[in-house]
Amino acid sequence: MNAGGLRRMTVLLSLLFHTSGLCAQSTTLQTKYAVVTIDNKGYISSVRNKKNGREYHPKGLTSALMSLCTGKQYLLPEQAKYTPQQHEMLLRYPNGSEARIKIDQRPEYLKLQLLSLTKREGVDNIVWGPYKTTISTLIGDVIGVVRNKEFAFGLLGLDDNTTSGPPTEGDLSFMYYFIHSPDPVKYPLPAHLKEGQTFSIGGDGVNDVAFYSQPEEYFRMNYGNGAKLEPAYGATICMHARNRRKEQMVRFPDYPEGVEGKANSARYQLVTATDADYIGSAVALYACPDSLGLNTIEKIVLAEGLPHPTIDGKWIKDPAAYRPDIAWYGPHDSLAAYSGQLKIQGVQDEGWGEYYPNPANRWKTRQISFAGQPAMSIPAFGTLMKQQGIRYGLHTLCEFLQPDDNSDVAPVPSDSLAIMQRTVITKDLSPNDTIITVADTAYFHEFGGWEGNHTNVLKIGKELIEYDGITRTPPYTFLHVKRGFHHTARGSYKAGTTIVKLQPNCYRGFAPDMRLQDVYADYYGKWLTEGGMDYIDFDGLESCMYQGHGQYSFKRFFRGLFDSYYRHGGKYLRVMGSAVQEGNWHYMSVCNVGGGDHMFSPVKNKWGIEGKDMRYVFESSYFPATFGIQNYQADWGLYDAENLEAKSIGWNATYMLGLSQQTVEASGEKAAIFNAFRLWEEARAANKFTTALKEKLKDLDYKFHLEKAGANVFLLYPVKENRFSEQAFAGATLPLQNEFKEQPLVFSIKVTGPKDAAVQGLKVRLTDNTELTIDKRINAGQYIIYKNGQLWLADNGRRLLEQLPAKGGLHIGKGQSNITVAAIHPVQDDKVRFELVVPVIGAPIKF
């Protein structure tokens, strides 16, 4: 072959090399922390820790960089070509589509963005992943991250239409339990369970608390689909973007195989189109030390212009910004005073009740109540609270549009209410007709919506019609029809007129579609600023699910809300809500759902099942755990109240402290408790609690007491309680343990039993035979308290009723000792019991 022929052959081979991609080399991409390899077919084959070389991609497996989804079928890439100069990768698919992807190698992450896609007919979704990994200790299913003690591997959507998980019907995942031990040594699985098994949530589907039914640590609550356990090798993370300009019929909710839904019953829904497409979809892929995971996400958020709300200069996702709030009940006379004394600024007003939006009556007729002065309007009270530095707001039902309290439902319903089904009538309809025939049954035979209620309401023109069922053979006719429902006007309609079934909410109201939802986002932004409010609780956040657009609906609502709020002069909006989704993760400050012992008991120092489940869900996705609403109890002792603060700081958890003037003023230890709360919050705000101190505070065997030793110097005392509940007055000897040095004796005895029960006197005997005699009637609910060498009878709020004679200077020695409590006179009612608490306190840690 001559030289010219050789050159021509070289050029030909070069062209084949670059155009076919079959012989192309793999592509290596890097961040500060990781090296990612993509092979010549467009699959991730390696994710390595840059520092120690550890591989986090399963050996022998690959992960498609980007897949196409047509219906439920995935199209995986066949060829890949990377052009370093343009930072672009071209992926080719079996249907002939070519995807052009921009790849930016940023210091903390890889930015992947779809620039174009050819032959996109029939392509409903593009899918980033699922990306496989060997990491599986913590499954952050809400935002799509998996973590272990060393590394985190995650995806963050960089636009509103790129949402968590693979495409599903309704683009959401619903709650279920799955089996996963975060520590097989500490929490080994019993023989009858295996990793990855799925189970239905508990309860009857009505009582929220009953959803949480499995106390074992290896029962994990699933809350999203951004990350998924894969027992064969680890886990996957995934995001997708949908072409939302096409209508789709979905069956929702979409449960994992083998999980039967109790709380929600699957229904078919016609999801109407909205203006969102997958071209331009972008994600940030990050792999970094787990200790830097949240910091890495913040850098992505700032670099990519994602929502970044701050409080007092700190990002709301930063644990340094975590704070408790107040849930207020009853008259508002003392709200501001208590807030200032406790140093808790966020207030959710439970005393006003639940707020439902109504464009025709935004401020309602109810006002802010007081016991000692005239009522005030919401805007006037909100302005007053803001002047006093209080972040005040109401408990809302988000987008629940109720027939008796919303002008978009009745008497003239909006044409932008969310629907489930659509068809046309086949015969003219007069105002008095009750025989309504339609072109097809669609899924009108299904009752209610996916939340399982029986609300069946049609809309035609400006009329609402109740019905119950439809014939299954022609002519298709609605059954049990009630015209002019919810006081709407009966109309006349020609054959061919569209008739729809409305999407009901769980309270037998309705929901907006995407267009009307934009209006309500703006409504709330104006409403908050005009009302002087910078706190809001969105109960009923499932109202962002009713449209069928999943996380995109959440993102669009919250973006519209915050844009409106800022546009109308708002500065900081603290958002509480009923659920954390990938779509509202950026905007939510806290999610203090549930409450009481179901979440965490500060008295018994014990997590409830719901608290355990939510702790795992939230912590795994870099969101604060919660104790829910913890109502201030009049009979709390100082250490009970301090334990609430100590454990919330130790676990990086938030909560709402439920307060009412009546309960607080019935508390005998109010002054000490308020002082303690203020001190704990002062230390928290000063960021005084190190990681090591927080680990100590987590210990459920101890409570803690805090004192101040000087300017910005604190003393932390461990407290161990000897607690004996439900004890009979039979004179049994109870063993006391004191692991600390000898110290003054402190104890409380609470008599429990039926309302009118009592015990006629007590004797308390110590190890050295010292005896205290209380020759006094003690009613159920009352206390005998010994502290600082004094003995007294107290009411059910620990308030002093009567000082009693006592021997001062009693001590409890180091090690084991005994105490005996017996009734002086026989107790007639065997339901009468007592609870004895003897706390001991150790040497302080100075910090």
mmCIF file of N, CA and C in Angstrom, residues 721-782:
data_model
loop_
_atom_site.group_PDB
_atom_site.id
_atom_site.type_symbol
_atom_site.label_atom_id
_atom_site.label_comp_id
_atom_site.label_asym_id
_atom_site.label_seq_id
_atom_site.Cartn_x
_atom_site.Cartn_y
_atom_site.Cartn_z
ATOM 1 N N GLU A 721 -31.934 8.290 86.848
ATOM 2 C CA GLU A 721 -33.146 8.161 87.645
ATOM 3 C C GLU A 721 -33.396 6.716 88.051
ATOM 4 N N ASN A 722 -33.731 6.539 89.319
ATOM 5 C CA ASN A 722 -34.333 5.299 89.788
ATOM 6 C C ASN A 722 -35.841 5.510 89.720
ATOM 7 N N ARG A 723 -36.492 4.886 88.768
ATOM 8 C CA ARG A 723 -37.929 5.116 88.557
ATOM 9 C C ARG A 723 -38.681 3.798 88.720
ATOM 10 N N PHE A 724 -39.678 3.797 89.577
ATOM 11 C CA PHE A 724 -40.499 2.613 89.833
ATOM 12 C C PHE A 724 -41.967 3.005 89.648
ATOM 13 N N SER A 725 -42.574 2.501 88.588
ATOM 14 C CA SER A 725 -43.963 2.851 88.268
ATOM 15 C C SER A 725 -44.908 1.725 88.646
ATOM 16 N N GLU A 726 -46.180 2.079 88.832
ATOM 17 C CA GLU A 726 -47.247 1.108 89.076
ATOM 18 C C GLU A 726 -46.921 0.174 90.267
ATOM 19 N N GLN A 727 -46.468 0.767 91.366
ATOM 20 C CA GLN A 727 -46.123 -0.007 92.557
ATOM 21 C C GLN A 727 -47.303 -0.062 93.525
ATOM 22 N N ALA A 728 -47.517 -1.233 94.081
ATOM 23 C CA ALA A 728 -48.576 -1.396 95.078
ATOM 24 C C ALA A 728 -48.060 -0.955 96.451
ATOM 25 N N PHE A 729 -48.995 -0.488 97.302
ATOM 26 C CA PHE A 729 -48.620 -0.023 98.641
ATOM 27 C C PHE A 729 -48.533 -1.223 99.590
ATOM 28 N N ALA A 730 -47.639 -2.139 99.277
ATOM 29 C CA ALA A 730 -47.537 -3.360 100.086
ATOM 30 C C ALA A 730 -46.250 -3.395 100.892
ATOM 31 N N GLY A 731 -45.521 -2.309 100.873
ATOM 32 C CA GLY A 731 -44.304 -2.247 101.659
ATOM 33 C C GLY A 731 -43.120 -2.966 101.052
ATOM 34 N N ALA A 732 -43.132 -3.163 99.720
ATOM 35 C CA ALA A 732 -42.003 -3.824 99.071
ATOM 36 C C ALA A 732 -40.766 -2.934 99.135
ATOM 37 N N THR A 733 -39.602 -3.587 99.286
ATOM 38 C CA THR A 733 -38.330 -2.862 99.309
ATOM 39 C C THR A 733 -37.822 -2.709 97.884
ATOM 40 N N LEU A 734 -37.525 -1.471 97.505
ATOM 41 C CA LEU A 734 -37.102 -1.174 96.143
ATOM 42 C C LEU A 734 -35.611 -0.843 96.135
ATOM 43 N N PRO A 735 -34.845 -1.406 95.190
ATOM 44 C CA PRO A 735 -33.393 -1.186 95.161
ATOM 45 C C PRO A 735 -33.045 0.107 94.437
ATOM 46 N N LEU A 736 -32.175 0.886 95.034
ATOM 47 C CA LEU A 736 -31.695 2.124 94.433
ATOM 48 C C LEU A 736 -30.243 1.959 94.009
ATOM 49 N N GLN A 737 -29.893 2.542 92.868
ATOM 50 C CA GLN A 737 -28.519 2.516 92.373
ATOM 51 C C GLN A 737 -27.996 3.946 92.264
ATOM 52 N N ASN A 738 -26.803 4.156 92.771
ATOM 53 C CA ASN A 738 -26.141 5.453 92.656
ATOM 54 C C ASN A 738 -24.708 5.225 92.199
ATOM 55 N N GLU A 739 -24.455 5.433 90.927
ATOM 56 C CA GLU A 739 -23.108 5.222 90.388
ATOM 57 C C GLU A 739 -22.195 6.399 90.667
ATOM 58 N N PHE A 740 -22.784 7.467 91.244
ATOM 59 C CA PHE A 740 -21.996 8.657 91.533
ATOM 60 C C PHE A 740 -21.632 8.685 93.020
ATOM 61 N N LYS A 741 -21.063 9.769 93.460
ATOM 62 C CA LYS A 741 -20.666 9.869 94.865
ATOM 63 C C LYS A 741 -21.886 10.108 95.752
ATOM 64 N N GLU A 742 -21.690 9.920 97.072
ATOM 65 C CA GLU A 742 -22.768 10.177 98.020
ATOM 66 C C GLU A 742 -23.280 11.599 97.855
ATOM 67 N N GLN A 743 -24.604 11.766 97.999
ATOM 68 C CA GLN A 743 -25.206 13.085 97.757
ATOM 69 C C GLN A 743 -26.524 13.191 98.499
ATOM 70 N N PRO A 744 -27.049 14.421 98.631
ATOM 71 C CA PRO A 744 -28.331 14.602 99.317
ATOM 72 C C PRO A 744 -29.434 13.817 98.624
ATOM 73 N N LEU A 745 -30.320 13.248 99.414
ATOM 74 C CA LEU A 745 -31.429 12.461 98.885
ATOM 75 C C LEU A 745 -32.509 13.392 98.318
ATOM 76 N N VAL A 746 -33.004 12.987 97.146
ATOM 77 C CA VAL A 746 -34.150 13.652 96.517
ATOM 78 C C VAL A 746 -35.100 12.551 96.074
ATOM 79 N N PHE A 747 -36.395 12.716 96.348
ATOM 80 C CA PHE A 747 -37.343 11.752 95.786
ATOM 81 C C PHE A 747 -38.714 12.395 95.630
ATOM 82 N N SER A 748 -39.528 11.781 94.772
ATOM 83 C CA SER A 748 -40.936 12.162 94.647
ATOM 84 C C SER A 748 -41.762 10.885 94.588
ATOM 85 N N ILE A 749 -42.913 10.926 95.231
ATOM 86 C CA ILE A 749 -43.863 9.812 95.210
ATOM 87 C C ILE A 749 -45.192 10.361 94.709
ATOM 88 N N LYS A 750 -45.665 9.792 93.595
ATOM 89 C CA LYS A 750 -46.955 10.213 93.046
ATOM 90 C C LYS A 750 -47.968 9.095 93.242
ATOM 91 N N VAL A 751 -49.107 9.441 93.851
ATOM 92 C CA VAL A 751 -50.190 8.473 94.022
ATOM 93 C C VAL A 751 -51.013 8.450 92.739
ATOM 94 N N THR A 752 -51.264 7.271 92.228
ATOM 95 C CA THR A 752 -52.056 7.123 91.003
ATOM 96 C C THR A 752 -53.249 6.223 91.277
ATOM 97 N N GLY A 753 -54.285 6.342 90.460
ATOM 98 C CA GLY A 753 -55.473 5.510 90.615
ATOM 99 C C GLY A 753 -56.716 6.238 90.151
ATOM 100 N N PRO A 754 -57.879 5.689 90.445
ATOM 101 C CA PRO A 754 -59.137 6.334 90.046
ATOM 102 C C PRO A 754 -59.236 7.748 90.601
ATOM 103 N N LYS A 755 -60.106 8.541 89.991
ATOM 104 C CA LYS A 755 -60.195 9.973 90.274
ATOM 105 C C LYS A 755 -60.351 10.286 91.753
ATOM 106 N N ASP A 756 -61.209 9.597 92.472
ATOM 107 C CA ASP A 756 -61.488 9.919 93.879
ATOM 108 C C ASP A 756 -60.707 9.055 94.858
ATOM 109 N N ALA A 757 -59.742 8.299 94.343
ATOM 110 C CA ALA A 757 -58.979 7.404 95.223
ATOM 111 C C ALA A 757 -57.985 8.193 96.055
ATOM 112 N N ALA A 758 -57.523 7.579 97.140
ATOM 113 C CA ALA A 758 -56.546 8.215 98.024
ATOM 114 C C ALA A 758 -55.869 7.150 98.857
ATOM 115 N N VAL A 759 -54.756 7.527 99.453
ATOM 116 C CA VAL A 759 -54.076 6.685 100.419
ATOM 117 C C VAL A 759 -53.979 7.490 101.714
ATOM 118 N N GLN A 760 -54.271 6.807 102.827
ATOM 119 C CA GLN A 760 -54.326 7.493 104.122
ATOM 120 C C GLN A 760 -52.977 7.413 104.813
ATOM 121 N N GLY A 761 -52.014 8.164 104.326
ATOM 122 C CA GLY A 761 -50.708 8.244 104.967
ATOM 123 C C GLY A 761 -49.691 7.262 104.411
ATOM 124 N N LEU A 762 -48.387 7.651 104.530
ATOM 125 C CA LEU A 762 -47.284 6.836 104.008
ATOM 126 C C LEU A 762 -46.160 6.773 105.026
ATOM 127 N N LYS A 763 -45.394 5.683 104.932
ATOM 128 C CA LYS A 763 -44.112 5.582 105.627
ATOM 129 C C LYS A 763 -43.042 5.280 104.602
ATOM 130 N N VAL A 764 -41.932 6.029 104.682
ATOM 131 C CA VAL A 764 -40.796 5.828 103.782
ATOM 132 C C VAL A 764 -39.602 5.467 104.655
ATOM 133 N N ARG A 765 -39.029 4.286 104.414
ATOM 134 C CA ARG A 765 -37.882 3.831 105.209
ATOM 135 C C ARG A 765 -36.677 3.639 104.308
ATOM 136 N N LEU A 766 -35.507 4.131 104.789
ATOM 137 C CA LEU A 766 -34.270 4.039 104.028
ATOM 138 C C LEU A 766 -33.417 2.879 104.517
ATOM 139 N N THR A 767 -32.289 2.639 103.873
ATOM 140 C CA THR A 767 -31.408 1.516 104.197
ATOM 141 C C THR A 767 -30.944 1.558 105.646
ATOM 142 N N ASP A 768 -30.660 2.769 106.149
ATOM 143 C CA ASP A 768 -30.177 2.900 107.533
ATOM 144 C C ASP A 768 -31.320 2.935 108.529
ATOM 145 N N ASN A 769 -32.521 2.536 108.095
ATOM 146 C CA ASN A 769 -33.732 2.489 108.923
ATOM 147 C C ASN A 769 -34.283 3.867 109.294
ATOM 148 N N THR A 770 -33.707 4.926 108.705
ATOM 149 C CA THR A 770 -34.328 6.237 108.860
ATOM 150 C C THR A 770 -35.723 6.184 108.259
ATOM 151 N N GLU A 771 -36.688 6.751 108.987
ATOM 152 C CA GLU A 771 -38.069 6.637 108.533
ATOM 153 C C GLU A 771 -38.737 8.011 108.496
ATOM 154 N N LEU A 772 -39.457 8.250 107.395
ATOM 155 C CA LEU A 772 -40.262 9.452 107.255
ATOM 156 C C LEU A 772 -41.730 9.034 107.314
ATOM 157 N N THR A 773 -42.500 9.697 108.164
ATOM 158 C CA THR A 773 -43.916 9.368 108.300
ATOM 159 C C THR A 773 -44.757 10.545 107.798
ATOM 160 N N ILE A 774 -45.625 10.250 106.861
ATOM 161 C CA ILE A 774 -46.529 11.272 106.304
ATOM 162 C C ILE A 774 -47.946 10.861 106.701
ATOM 163 N N ASP A 775 -48.426 11.376 107.823
ATOM 164 C CA ASP A 775 -49.748 11.007 108.316
ATOM 165 C C ASP A 775 -50.770 11.985 107.737
ATOM 166 N N LYS A 776 -51.037 11.803 106.454
ATOM 167 C CA LYS A 776 -51.830 12.776 105.717
ATOM 168 C C LYS A 776 -52.536 12.050 104.570
ATOM 169 N N ARG A 777 -53.765 12.429 104.286
ATOM 170 C CA ARG A 777 -54.462 11.880 103.116
ATOM 171 C C ARG A 777 -53.789 12.410 101.850
ATOM 172 N N ILE A 778 -53.483 11.481 100.959
ATOM 173 C CA ILE A 778 -52.840 11.854 99.688
ATOM 174 C C ILE A 778 -53.744 11.356 98.563
ATOM 175 N N ASN A 779 -54.308 12.282 97.836
ATOM 176 C CA ASN A 779 -55.247 11.928 96.777
ATOM 177 C C ASN A 779 -54.528 11.475 95.511
ATOM 178 N N ALA A 780 -55.239 10.720 94.687
ATOM 179 C CA ALA A 780 -54.673 10.301 93.402
ATOM 180 C C ALA A 780 -54.277 11.539 92.602
ATOM 181 N N GLY A 781 -53.065 11.525 92.067
ATOM 182 C CA GLY A 781 -52.533 12.657 91.315
ATOM 183 C C GLY A 781 -51.623 13.556 92.125
ATOM 184 N N GLN A 782 -51.713 13.465 93.464
ATOM 185 C CA GLN A 782 -50.877 14.314 94.312
ATOM 186 C C GLN A 782 -49.510 13.672 94.556
#
